[in-house]
Amino acid sequence: MSATDAPKMIALAGLPNCGKTSLFNALTGSRQKVANYPGVTVERKEGAIGLPDGRTLRVLDLPGTYSLDARTPDEAITRDVLLGKIQGEDPPVALVAVADATNLERNLGLVLELRDLNVPLVLALNMMDLARKRGLELDLVRLSVELGIPVVPTVAVKNLGLNELLAAVDEALRANPAAAPRTEWKRSDSASVRARFSEVDRVLKASTKKSGTPALWTERLDRIFLHPVLGFVVLASVLAFMFQAIFSWASIPQDWIEQGVAAFGSWVGSLLADGPLKSLLVDGVIAGVGSVLVFLPQILILFSFILVLEDSGYLARAAFIMDRVMGGVGLHGRAFIPLLSSFACAIPGILSTRTIANPRDRLATILVAPLTTCSARLPVYTLLVGAFIPDQPFFGPFRMQGAVLFGLYLAGTIAPLTMAWLFRRTILRGPKPPLLMELPTYKLPSLKGVLLGLIERAKIFLRRAGTVILSLSVLVWFLSSYPAPPATAPGPAEGGAPAIHYSYAGRLGHAVEPLLKPLGFDWRVGIALIPGFAAREVMVSALGTVYALEGDETQVEKALGERLAVSWSLATALSLIVWYIFAPQCLSTLAVVRRETNTWKWPLFLLGYMTALAYVASFATFHLVGWLWGSA
Amino acid sequence: MTASAQELSVFGIVAAILVWWALKLTRPLWLPSVTGWLLRHGRVKWAMRLRFGKRCH
């Protein structure tokens, strides 16, 4: 295929949260994350659409930008793509300016800038249903004449106006194929910004028949959700309910998975004669992967809450409330979204710091994002909380296990904020950044969007279980099984040590034991912590394998939590939980920090400070709990 | 399956996993030359698949 035959590319550009990603999904059928707060589009997203005449167009979903006078790295990406300045990226042959019809005063400024690029342009007036509901009446023909570009009303989430939009793009391409696009952009001075907004006022006055009224429900709800005191009470209650639900609702499907894994292990064991392959499959693969798979229901419950809250518009309010706290510790208001994303995984969180303009603000966010409680920590937390914290009433409808999990997530919120405060007053000193936040209107969450998000999360989890966790479980099994004990060594029945003591992993575990002993960890935890650096939840599967190999036949079908409950003290369990709050147990995160900061200095600093924090905090926890309960 | 056949299978599985991890960890080193070779031989789809995975439409 020659370059001239290749499908041409059009780009979607607009302000954050104007519905670009929804429109992109509706046009291309692509499955990707659609969020209800600004700045979600950071990575490059491309799809394809077919025109009525059979031709195909490539569609690029650009990061949201308020202006082509880019202030942040992701806004600069949008400007550079539009000017054809990104190497290896074809400049778009036409643009679709996506504007939120409920907030045209803010959106049309960018449309005027895009018009100046001399590229065929079509304006998609998105969310027209909401605008009409609020009483806005526009003369679309007049708006089109005043702007000098085709205007198409759309409702992306309901797939409305898409054919008309495609026809308008096709028409614009045919009518103006030989435009000379601009390749340079001169930063606007204050006079040209004022002139642009005067032009927006003029265009709107000329084309508005009736102005809309603000959404009443949004105002009423915001009086509660954004209240300085009530807002925090609501947020704390929502989070407490969510963590309680993670334990209560997940227990039944978790029991099913546990029973299924045990039955599958017994079935596979009955097919094979005793030997290394049987041990690999039963003790390595099934015990290892099974002990992580069991946490799938909890992860899905956590994400169903996050997706519903996000889609409804409440998360943006939570961000607004937390904004005050974050401003207080010297973090930029935009840091909330990277930190919130880090509750899923620190990697997208760190990538989304590209929306922060100031390099110091961005670096402070990158350095603290891995302290946020990512979903890979959840299996470790729930395993240990389930095994060591009694399931008894705590306060009102809340139970002890849910309360402890809530406390762990609170620690994963306080720790990054505290470290950010420290960094902003020492190594990353700078002026206090201003706060700026855009709040979307409330809406009923879309069931389809939530389900797609959950399927995506389940796929990510199962893919990890089937690749990284499976392969590491096999390697942990191998290192825990070879070399075999000498022929003369007494077996466990004669009072000798289990075979794992003679293995590579056993020796490695014993070698690191003196370092870990002050934290209350024995050689078995040492074995599990090492592969846990590749992915946190592998610690659970490695413990599953180690205990499966060490235990006798009668223990094999016991769940890992039950075995830990009788083998460990409360002090050891809490010390390991605290280790996981702070430890930088994720090589991929360190690799992404290296990529984003373009130096090894900051990932090494991150590794050093988080390891030191984890060690000191675990040491203190182990000895304090041992002293208080006498169980160390 | 005899014990020695089981042992052989285990070593095969472990060796395959080690190769997979080695390829995964050294991806940035070999990816440009492999995709370059594929593109030079007209295997555009394979090159795009290798570079972008399923995200490439």
XYZ file of C-alpha atoms in Angstrom:
689
model
C 0.000 0.000 0.000
C 1.524 3.372 -0.967
C 1.400 6.399 1.277
C -1.153 8.139 -0.988
C -3.556 5.181 -0.815
C -3.349 4.988 2.965
C -6.526 6.112 4.770
C -6.427 9.805 5.661
C -6.546 10.915 9.237
C -8.977 13.264 10.927
C -8.565 14.413 14.511
C -11.016 15.165 17.308
C -10.013 18.221 19.333
C -11.759 19.975 22.181
C -11.661 20.994 25.815
C -11.242 18.310 28.495
C -14.553 16.668 29.395
C -16.455 17.888 26.322
C -17.217 14.302 25.251
C -14.407 13.741 22.726
C -13.670 10.231 23.928
C -17.380 9.333 23.913
C -17.660 10.662 20.353
C -14.521 8.741 19.383
C -15.998 5.537 20.846
C -19.315 6.133 19.125
C -17.629 6.757 15.767
C -15.072 3.953 15.861
C -16.720 1.410 18.141
C -13.451 1.351 20.073
C -13.537 0.126 23.638
C -11.706 2.489 25.954
C -12.048 4.396 29.178
C -14.589 7.216 29.216
C -14.372 9.367 32.303
C -16.279 12.317 33.678
C -13.406 14.539 34.725
C -10.892 16.641 32.851
C -7.584 15.341 31.603
C -8.309 11.645 31.139
C -7.068 11.461 27.553
C -3.340 11.280 27.829
C -2.327 8.405 25.580
C -2.684 8.408 21.813
C -5.938 6.777 20.684
C -6.670 5.965 17.098
C -9.570 4.201 15.391
C -11.067 3.796 11.920
C -14.444 4.739 10.400
C -16.032 3.911 7.055
C -17.588 6.688 4.960
C -20.834 6.085 3.015
C -18.850 5.780 -0.265
C -16.760 2.940 1.160
C -13.610 4.953 1.924
C -12.001 4.583 5.333
C -10.790 7.428 7.540
C -8.452 7.141 10.514
C -9.643 9.024 13.588
C -7.325 10.373 16.253
C -8.629 11.269 19.719
C -6.391 14.128 20.883
C -5.758 15.043 24.521
C -8.133 17.713 25.779
C -6.832 21.267 25.618
C -8.194 24.668 26.629
C -6.123 26.491 24.032
C -3.396 25.938 21.452
C -1.223 28.114 23.719
C -0.365 24.829 25.406
C 0.494 24.977 29.108
C 0.930 21.277 29.886
C 2.811 18.412 28.169
C -0.421 16.782 26.929
C -1.767 20.102 25.584
C 1.562 20.523 23.767
C 1.045 17.078 22.183
C -2.343 18.210 20.823
C -0.894 21.442 19.398
C 2.108 19.656 17.859
C -0.041 16.948 16.228
C -2.283 19.641 14.727
C 0.740 21.513 13.359
C 2.232 18.285 11.965
C 5.258 18.568 14.233
C 5.210 15.079 15.740
C 7.682 12.802 14.022
C 6.072 9.750 12.463
C 2.578 11.204 12.868
C 0.683 12.319 9.740
C -0.919 15.746 10.229
C -4.727 15.430 10.157
C -6.434 16.316 6.859
C -9.543 17.570 8.701
C -10.549 18.415 12.229
C -13.675 17.845 14.242
C -13.880 20.474 16.973
C -15.937 18.912 19.758
C -17.699 21.459 21.973
C -19.847 20.969 25.073
C -23.137 22.619 24.051
C -23.984 23.336 27.710
C -20.914 25.541 28.067
C -20.311 27.238 24.731
C -18.732 30.393 26.200
C -15.766 28.296 27.330
C -15.617 25.982 24.305
C -15.825 28.333 21.341
C -12.470 30.056 22.067
C -10.620 26.885 21.067
C -12.877 26.474 18.002
C -11.750 29.912 16.791
C -8.111 28.904 17.303
C -8.662 25.657 15.374
C -10.298 27.641 12.543
C -7.069 29.622 12.199
C -5.134 26.434 11.379
C -6.508 26.443 7.782
C -7.533 22.786 7.957
C -11.069 21.663 6.956
C -13.037 21.983 10.193
C -16.442 20.785 11.414
C -17.944 21.735 14.772
C -19.675 18.905 16.680
C -21.987 20.480 19.263
C -22.000 17.621 21.727
C -24.395 17.041 24.668
C -27.134 18.888 22.784
C -29.788 16.914 24.690
C -28.595 18.344 28.021
C -28.347 21.854 26.556
C -31.942 21.624 25.229
C -33.152 20.258 28.564
C -31.775 23.370 30.203
C -33.707 25.529 27.779
C -30.897 26.556 25.435
C -32.163 27.363 21.935
C -29.567 27.928 19.244
C -29.907 29.012 15.626
C -27.497 26.425 14.224
C -27.562 27.867 10.697
C -26.664 31.300 12.045
C -23.948 29.814 14.270
C -22.515 28.035 11.230
C -22.576 31.267 9.199
C -21.016 33.329 11.995
C -18.213 30.792 12.529
C -17.808 30.033 8.819
C -17.737 26.259 9.402
C -20.332 23.451 9.314
C -22.032 22.840 12.682
C -23.576 19.458 13.573
C -25.496 18.771 16.815
C -24.517 15.420 18.406
C -25.230 13.330 21.502
C -22.278 10.965 21.491
C -23.442 8.731 24.373
C -26.700 8.047 22.486
C -25.044 7.718 19.027
C -27.091 10.693 17.753
C -25.891 12.932 14.921
C -23.003 10.671 13.909
C -24.041 10.124 10.269
C -24.629 13.856 9.836
C -21.210 14.546 11.333
C -19.490 12.083 8.986
C -21.327 13.570 6.000
C -20.220 17.065 7.056
C -16.593 15.919 7.433
C -16.746 14.275 3.997
C -18.233 17.417 2.487
C -15.609 19.642 4.156
C -12.841 17.407 2.803
C -14.239 17.539 -0.720
C -14.921 21.285 -0.641
C -11.535 22.307 0.683
C -9.008 19.579 -0.080
C -6.083 21.829 -0.995
C -5.917 24.001 2.111
C -2.468 25.180 3.206
C -2.338 24.197 6.857
C -0.356 26.250 9.334
C 2.812 24.665 10.670
C 3.688 27.281 13.294
C 1.710 28.655 16.227
C 2.505 32.025 17.802
C 1.600 32.248 21.483
C -1.368 34.599 21.954
C -0.779 37.893 23.724
C -3.414 39.304 26.078
C -4.894 41.564 23.368
C -5.522 38.646 21.004
C -7.034 36.548 23.838
C -9.434 39.422 24.642
C -10.276 39.809 20.948
C -10.989 36.077 20.674
C -13.403 36.080 23.600
C -15.147 39.220 22.324
C -15.659 37.328 19.072
C -17.092 34.364 21.032
C -19.552 36.750 22.771
C -20.567 38.254 19.444
C -21.094 34.861 17.773
C -23.135 33.574 20.704
C -25.288 36.702 20.931
C -26.042 36.452 17.220
C -26.956 32.754 17.278
C -28.628 32.229 20.679
C -32.432 32.379 20.595
C -32.870 31.567 24.271
C -30.216 31.125 26.978
C -30.238 27.985 29.104
C -30.532 27.866 32.890
C -27.976 26.095 35.085
C -28.804 22.530 36.161
C -30.836 22.844 39.390
C -30.161 19.334 40.641
C -26.441 19.783 40.251
C -26.590 22.995 42.293
C -28.699 21.378 45.027
C -26.483 18.303 45.311
C -23.332 20.404 45.274
C -24.584 22.338 48.293
C -24.177 19.066 50.225
C -21.312 17.348 48.427
C -19.098 20.444 48.295
C -19.933 21.638 51.821
C -16.733 22.107 53.871
C -17.953 19.713 56.608
C -20.844 17.715 55.114
C -18.807 17.063 51.969
C -16.136 15.247 53.980
C -18.778 13.307 55.949
C -20.408 12.133 52.692
C -17.041 11.207 51.177
C -15.982 9.242 54.284
C -19.346 7.415 54.381
C -19.178 6.516 50.685
C -15.652 5.146 51.102
C -16.495 3.239 54.309
C -19.481 1.627 52.563
C -17.304 0.728 49.583
C -14.660 -1.037 51.687
C -17.295 -2.854 53.733
C -18.887 -4.040 50.475
C -15.527 -5.329 49.205
C -15.480 -7.828 52.078
C -19.185 -8.590 52.481
C -20.249 -8.956 48.851
C -17.134 -10.791 47.671
C -17.173 -13.602 50.232
C -19.591 -15.906 48.372
C -17.960 -15.767 44.898
C -14.570 -16.028 46.622
C -15.656 -19.247 48.336
C -16.748 -20.611 44.959
C -13.385 -19.781 43.376
C -11.494 -21.247 46.363
C -13.517 -24.476 46.204
C -13.124 -24.599 42.411
C -9.336 -24.174 42.647
C -9.064 -26.864 45.361
C -11.231 -29.293 43.363
C -9.259 -28.594 40.181
C -5.983 -29.196 42.069
C -7.261 -32.530 43.406
C -8.506 -33.555 39.942
C -5.188 -32.698 38.242
C -3.330 -34.472 41.086
C -5.416 -37.617 40.574
C -4.537 -37.728 36.844
C -0.772 -37.757 37.318
C 1.565 -40.112 39.127
C 3.672 -38.570 41.906
C 6.589 -36.682 40.390
C 7.923 -33.212 39.617
C 5.340 -32.366 36.919
C 2.459 -33.154 39.274
C 4.068 -31.026 41.982
C 4.659 -28.178 39.476
C 1.025 -28.187 38.342
C -0.598 -28.692 41.765
C 1.765 -26.851 44.136
C 3.187 -24.314 41.677
C 0.601 -23.377 39.083
C -2.749 -24.158 40.740
C -1.813 -23.212 44.326
C 0.085 -20.109 43.117
C -2.290 -18.702 40.512
C -5.376 -19.888 42.419
C -4.391 -17.917 45.506
C -4.393 -14.718 43.404
C -7.456 -15.544 41.251
C -9.549 -15.670 44.400
C -9.289 -11.862 44.669
C -10.998 -11.172 41.336
C -14.456 -10.528 42.922
C -12.988 -7.976 45.343
C -11.163 -6.137 42.572
C -14.331 -6.033 40.456
C -16.380 -4.679 43.382
C -13.780 -1.953 44.030
C -13.806 -0.916 40.380
C -17.582 -1.030 40.028
C -17.739 1.578 42.816
C -14.990 3.689 41.251
C -16.592 3.525 37.792
C -20.084 4.409 39.057
C -18.768 7.316 41.152
C -16.667 8.531 38.241
C -19.452 8.274 35.690
C -21.973 10.031 37.936
C -19.731 13.070 38.336
C -19.227 12.538 42.090
C -15.505 11.780 41.814
C -14.876 15.269 40.474
C -16.563 16.584 43.668
C -14.373 14.289 45.760
C -11.441 15.777 43.865
C -12.682 19.277 44.671
C -12.957 18.487 48.379
C -9.551 16.824 48.412
C -8.166 19.710 46.369
C -8.073 21.875 49.487
C -6.110 19.187 51.300
C -3.752 18.754 48.353
C -3.196 22.484 47.970
C -2.317 22.485 51.683
C 0.512 19.987 51.143
C 1.784 21.836 48.073
C 0.417 19.534 45.368
C -1.213 20.946 42.255
C -5.002 20.605 41.971
C -4.495 18.514 38.844
C -2.479 15.993 40.901
C -5.736 14.549 42.232
C -6.472 12.682 38.998
C -3.039 10.998 38.767
C -3.315 10.065 42.449
C -6.833 8.748 41.968
C -5.729 6.707 38.924
C -2.958 5.292 41.092
C -5.607 3.557 43.206
C -5.980 1.295 40.156
C -2.289 1.206 39.246
C 0.562 3.688 39.715
C 1.600 3.377 36.056
C -1.409 5.146 34.430
C -1.308 7.525 37.402
C 2.281 8.504 36.633
C 1.515 8.766 32.910
C -1.394 11.115 33.601
C 0.897 13.548 35.458
C 1.576 14.877 31.944
C -1.450 17.112 32.541
C 0.582 19.052 35.156
C 2.437 21.973 33.628
C 5.079 22.811 36.237
C 7.944 20.228 36.249
C 8.375 20.446 40.066
C 4.648 19.916 40.706
C 4.737 17.011 38.272
C 7.825 15.410 39.829
C 6.349 15.729 43.354
C 3.230 13.877 42.106
C 5.305 11.170 40.357
C 7.365 10.576 43.506
C 4.344 10.078 45.757
C 1.940 8.300 43.352
C 3.409 4.797 44.065
C 2.456 5.231 47.752
C -1.231 5.249 46.809
C -2.971 1.918 47.446
C -2.941 0.254 44.013
C -5.193 -2.717 43.211
C -2.205 -5.126 43.276
C -1.947 -4.469 47.032
C -5.571 -5.517 47.543
C -4.903 -9.314 47.411
C -2.155 -8.920 50.038
C -4.322 -6.732 52.286
C -7.447 -8.841 52.068
C -5.506 -12.081 52.568
C -3.915 -10.801 55.779
C -6.928 -8.824 57.045
C -9.198 -11.828 56.372
C -6.782 -14.148 58.199
C -5.946 -11.982 61.222
C -8.737 -9.484 61.832
C -11.881 -10.976 63.410
C -15.133 -10.566 61.473
C -17.037 -8.784 64.235
C -19.157 -5.607 64.450
C -17.160 -2.394 64.684
C -19.431 0.656 64.477
C -23.059 0.726 63.356
C -23.418 -1.347 60.184
C -19.646 -1.455 59.672
C -17.569 -4.483 60.631
C -13.994 -4.751 61.813
C -12.450 -6.149 58.604
C -13.997 -3.432 56.428
C -12.851 -0.781 58.913
C -9.252 -2.066 58.833
C -9.278 -2.104 55.024
C -10.655 1.458 55.088
C -7.778 2.363 57.431
C -5.261 0.851 55.001
C -6.673 2.877 52.118
C -6.611 5.944 54.373
C -2.934 5.238 55.056
C -2.425 4.964 51.291
C -3.934 8.450 51.003
C -2.177 10.095 53.942
C 1.268 8.685 53.075
C 1.518 10.307 49.609
C 0.160 13.617 50.945
C 2.653 13.640 53.833
C 5.585 12.825 51.573
C 4.426 15.472 49.074
C 4.363 18.021 51.909
C 7.903 16.995 52.861
C 9.238 17.073 49.281
C 7.668 20.465 48.549
C 9.402 21.896 51.601
C 12.819 20.322 50.962
C 14.043 19.010 47.607
C 11.194 20.382 45.447
C 10.627 23.838 46.927
C 8.530 26.227 44.872
C 5.564 28.601 45.005
C 2.165 27.224 46.016
C 0.336 26.267 42.810
C -3.094 27.838 42.157
C -6.189 25.600 42.283
C -8.392 25.249 39.212
C -11.094 22.631 38.886
C -13.916 22.063 36.428
C -16.995 20.267 37.792
C -19.201 18.350 35.354
C -22.958 18.142 35.919
C -24.296 15.016 37.655
C -25.697 12.260 35.487
C -26.937 8.729 35.892
C -24.018 6.350 35.331
C -24.223 4.434 32.065
C -24.590 0.696 32.698
C -22.816 -0.054 29.427
C -19.845 2.140 30.385
C -19.551 0.549 33.835
C -19.787 -2.983 32.420
C -17.185 -2.229 29.746
C -14.890 -0.813 32.440
C -15.344 -3.932 34.590
C -14.703 -6.277 31.658
C -11.535 -4.317 30.924
C -10.373 -4.621 34.563
C -11.182 -8.347 34.650
C -9.234 -8.845 31.408
C -6.201 -6.977 32.792
C -6.313 -9.030 36.008
C -6.746 -12.385 34.244
C -4.062 -11.533 31.683
C -1.647 -10.775 34.534
C -2.669 -13.991 36.308
C -2.123 -15.974 33.093
C 1.245 -14.440 32.210
C 3.294 -12.670 34.883
C 1.826 -14.433 37.919
C 1.702 -17.867 36.265
C 5.298 -17.669 35.038
C 6.620 -16.351 38.344
C 4.691 -19.035 40.239
C 6.406 -21.678 38.096
C 9.821 -20.098 38.715
C 9.150 -19.837 42.467
C 8.078 -23.494 42.459
C 11.250 -24.471 40.551
C 13.521 -22.529 42.883
C 11.659 -23.985 45.885
C 11.917 -27.591 44.605
C 15.493 -27.790 43.256
C 17.969 -29.036 44.198
C 16.301 -31.956 45.976
C 17.530 -32.812 49.501
C 20.546 -35.157 49.679
C 19.600 -38.844 49.710
C 20.996 -39.179 53.253
C 18.978 -36.244 54.669
C 16.172 -37.249 57.073
C 12.663 -36.464 55.809
C 10.061 -34.460 57.754
C 8.616 -37.771 59.079
C 11.983 -38.565 60.754
C 12.203 -35.121 62.296
C 14.254 -33.593 59.436
C 13.555 -30.323 57.596
C 11.091 -30.207 54.645
C 12.664 -30.440 51.177
C 12.168 -26.712 50.500
C 14.910 -25.941 53.067
C 17.494 -27.492 50.727
C 16.238 -25.671 47.610
C 17.658 -22.508 45.994
C 14.703 -20.483 47.279
C 15.068 -21.968 50.765
C 18.743 -21.002 50.829
C 17.981 -17.524 49.477
C 15.202 -17.102 52.045
C 17.551 -18.147 54.851
C 20.252 -15.796 53.480
C 17.954 -12.720 53.639
C 16.318 -13.810 56.912
C 18.744 -11.863 59.180
C 17.779 -8.657 57.326
C 14.058 -9.366 57.644
C 14.022 -10.877 61.156
C 13.808 -7.431 62.856
C 10.559 -6.907 60.906
C 9.129 -10.230 62.118
C 9.502 -11.953 58.717
C 10.942 -15.447 58.428
C 12.666 -17.080 55.434
C 9.305 -18.005 53.848
C 8.284 -14.331 53.654
C 11.765 -13.585 52.305
C 11.149 -16.062 49.450
C 7.777 -14.453 48.705
C 9.019 -10.841 48.848
C 11.674 -11.320 46.157
C 9.347 -12.281 43.229
C 6.883 -9.759 44.711
C 9.164 -7.043 43.302
C 8.039 -8.025 39.796
C 4.364 -7.631 40.771
C 3.013 -7.135 44.278
C 0.314 -9.795 44.169
C 2.908 -12.443 43.228
C 3.815 -12.360 46.946
C 0.470 -14.065 47.633
C 0.980 -16.723 44.958
C 4.596 -17.292 46.105
C 3.409 -17.766 49.705
C 0.752 -20.159 48.358
C 3.473 -22.185 46.592
C 5.904 -22.145 49.543
C 3.264 -23.265 52.035
C 1.927 -25.869 49.564
C 5.419 -27.337 49.142
C 6.196 -27.248 52.851
C 2.863 -28.591 54.066
C 1.864 -32.222 54.196
C -0.946 -33.827 52.175
C -3.605 -32.992 54.772
C -2.865 -29.251 54.523
C -2.843 -28.928 50.746
C -6.558 -28.232 50.463
C -6.531 -25.626 53.254
C -6.826 -22.027 52.060
C -3.665 -19.943 52.388
C -5.295 -17.528 54.852
C -6.119 -20.366 57.276
C -2.534 -21.614 57.153
C -1.104 -18.146 57.789
C -3.504 -17.592 60.689
C -1.995 -20.552 62.563
C 1.637 -19.988 61.467
C 2.111 -16.223 61.967
C 1.700 -13.837 64.875
C -0.544 -10.765 64.608
C 2.606 -8.609 64.831
C 4.129 -10.326 61.771
C 0.910 -9.958 59.763
C 0.548 -6.244 60.594
C 4.237 -5.637 59.949
C 3.883 -7.204 56.464
C 0.779 -5.098 55.765
C 2.705 -1.954 56.746
C 5.627 -3.072 54.564
C 3.200 -3.243 51.628
C 1.844 0.260 52.309
C 5.289 1.783 51.713
C 7.544 -0.665 49.853
C 8.333 0.071 46.172
C 7.513 -3.524 45.181
C 6.895 -2.910 41.489
C 9.644 -2.883 38.880
C 7.268 -1.632 36.157
C 6.548 1.520 38.177
C 10.260 2.238 38.546
C 10.699 1.728 34.781
C 7.878 4.205 34.040
C 9.344 6.779 36.438
C 12.660 6.404 34.586
C 10.878 6.982 31.261
C 8.853 9.974 32.460
C 11.732 11.735 34.254
C 14.330 10.737 31.652
C 16.933 9.983 34.318
C 17.811 7.116 36.683
C 18.203 9.570 39.559
C 14.502 9.783 40.461
C 13.558 6.070 40.201
C 16.582 5.257 42.396
C 15.553 7.972 44.838
C 12.017 6.532 44.844
C 13.356 3.023 45.486
C 15.569 4.285 48.306
C 13.085 6.453 50.161
C 10.185 3.991 49.896
C 12.329 1.027 51.025
C 13.657 3.034 53.985
C 10.108 4.110 54.918
C 8.829 0.531 54.617
C 11.648 -0.878 56.736
C 11.325 1.687 59.530
C 7.499 1.501 59.593
C 7.432 -2.329 59.582
C 10.079 -2.477 62.303
C 8.104 -0.046 64.468
C 4.813 -1.906 63.831
C 6.251 -5.341 64.630
C 7.807 -4.233 67.915
C 4.925 -1.992 68.973
C 2.280 -4.661 68.329
C 4.490 -7.293 69.966
C 4.928 -5.051 73.008
C 1.204 -4.230 73.249
C -0.157 -7.739 72.616
C 2.906 -9.759 73.609
C 2.708 -11.736 70.361
C 6.083 -10.909 68.749
C 4.083 -40.586 32.738
C 7.392 -41.724 34.209
C 9.288 -39.612 36.744
C 12.075 -38.841 34.251
C 9.554 -37.745 31.578
C 7.911 -35.514 34.199
C 11.312 -34.052 35.080
C 12.050 -33.375 31.394
C 8.666 -31.610 30.937
C 9.322 -29.457 33.995
C 12.724 -28.332 32.702
C 11.154 -27.599 29.289
C 8.420 -25.453 30.851
C 10.903 -23.562 33.048
C 13.259 -22.985 30.087
C 10.348 -21.649 27.966
C 9.351 -19.262 30.762
C 12.914 -18.022 31.154
C 13.120 -17.345 27.398
C 9.735 -15.511 27.554
C 10.923 -13.308 30.426
C 14.248 -12.627 28.692
C 12.411 -11.502 25.536
C 9.953 -9.421 27.593
C 12.648 -7.648 29.578
C 14.898 -6.966 26.577
C 12.036 -5.847 24.276
C 13.350 -2.293 23.808
C 16.661 -3.731 22.604
C 15.347 -6.056 19.885
C 12.002 -4.463 18.942
C 13.288 -1.709 16.573
C 15.429 -4.084 14.496
C 12.763 -6.814 14.331
C 9.951 -4.404 13.331
C 12.359 -2.769 10.848
C 13.101 -6.155 9.287
C 9.368 -6.992 9.101
C 8.575 -3.618 7.456
C 11.364 -4.080 4.921
C 9.846 -7.449 3.999
C 6.339 -6.030 3.597
C 4.912 -7.513 6.811
C 3.315 -4.234 7.929
C 0.495 -5.874 9.907
C 2.905 -8.113 11.815
C 5.165 -5.162 12.583
C 2.241 -3.038 13.823
C 0.904 -5.933 15.891
C 4.303 -6.484 17.470
C 4.788 -2.783 18.151
C 1.307 -1.802 19.350
C -0.355 -5.137 20.203
C -4.150 -5.335 19.949
C -4.512 -1.590 20.539
C -3.574 -1.006 16.901
C -6.810 -0.812 14.911
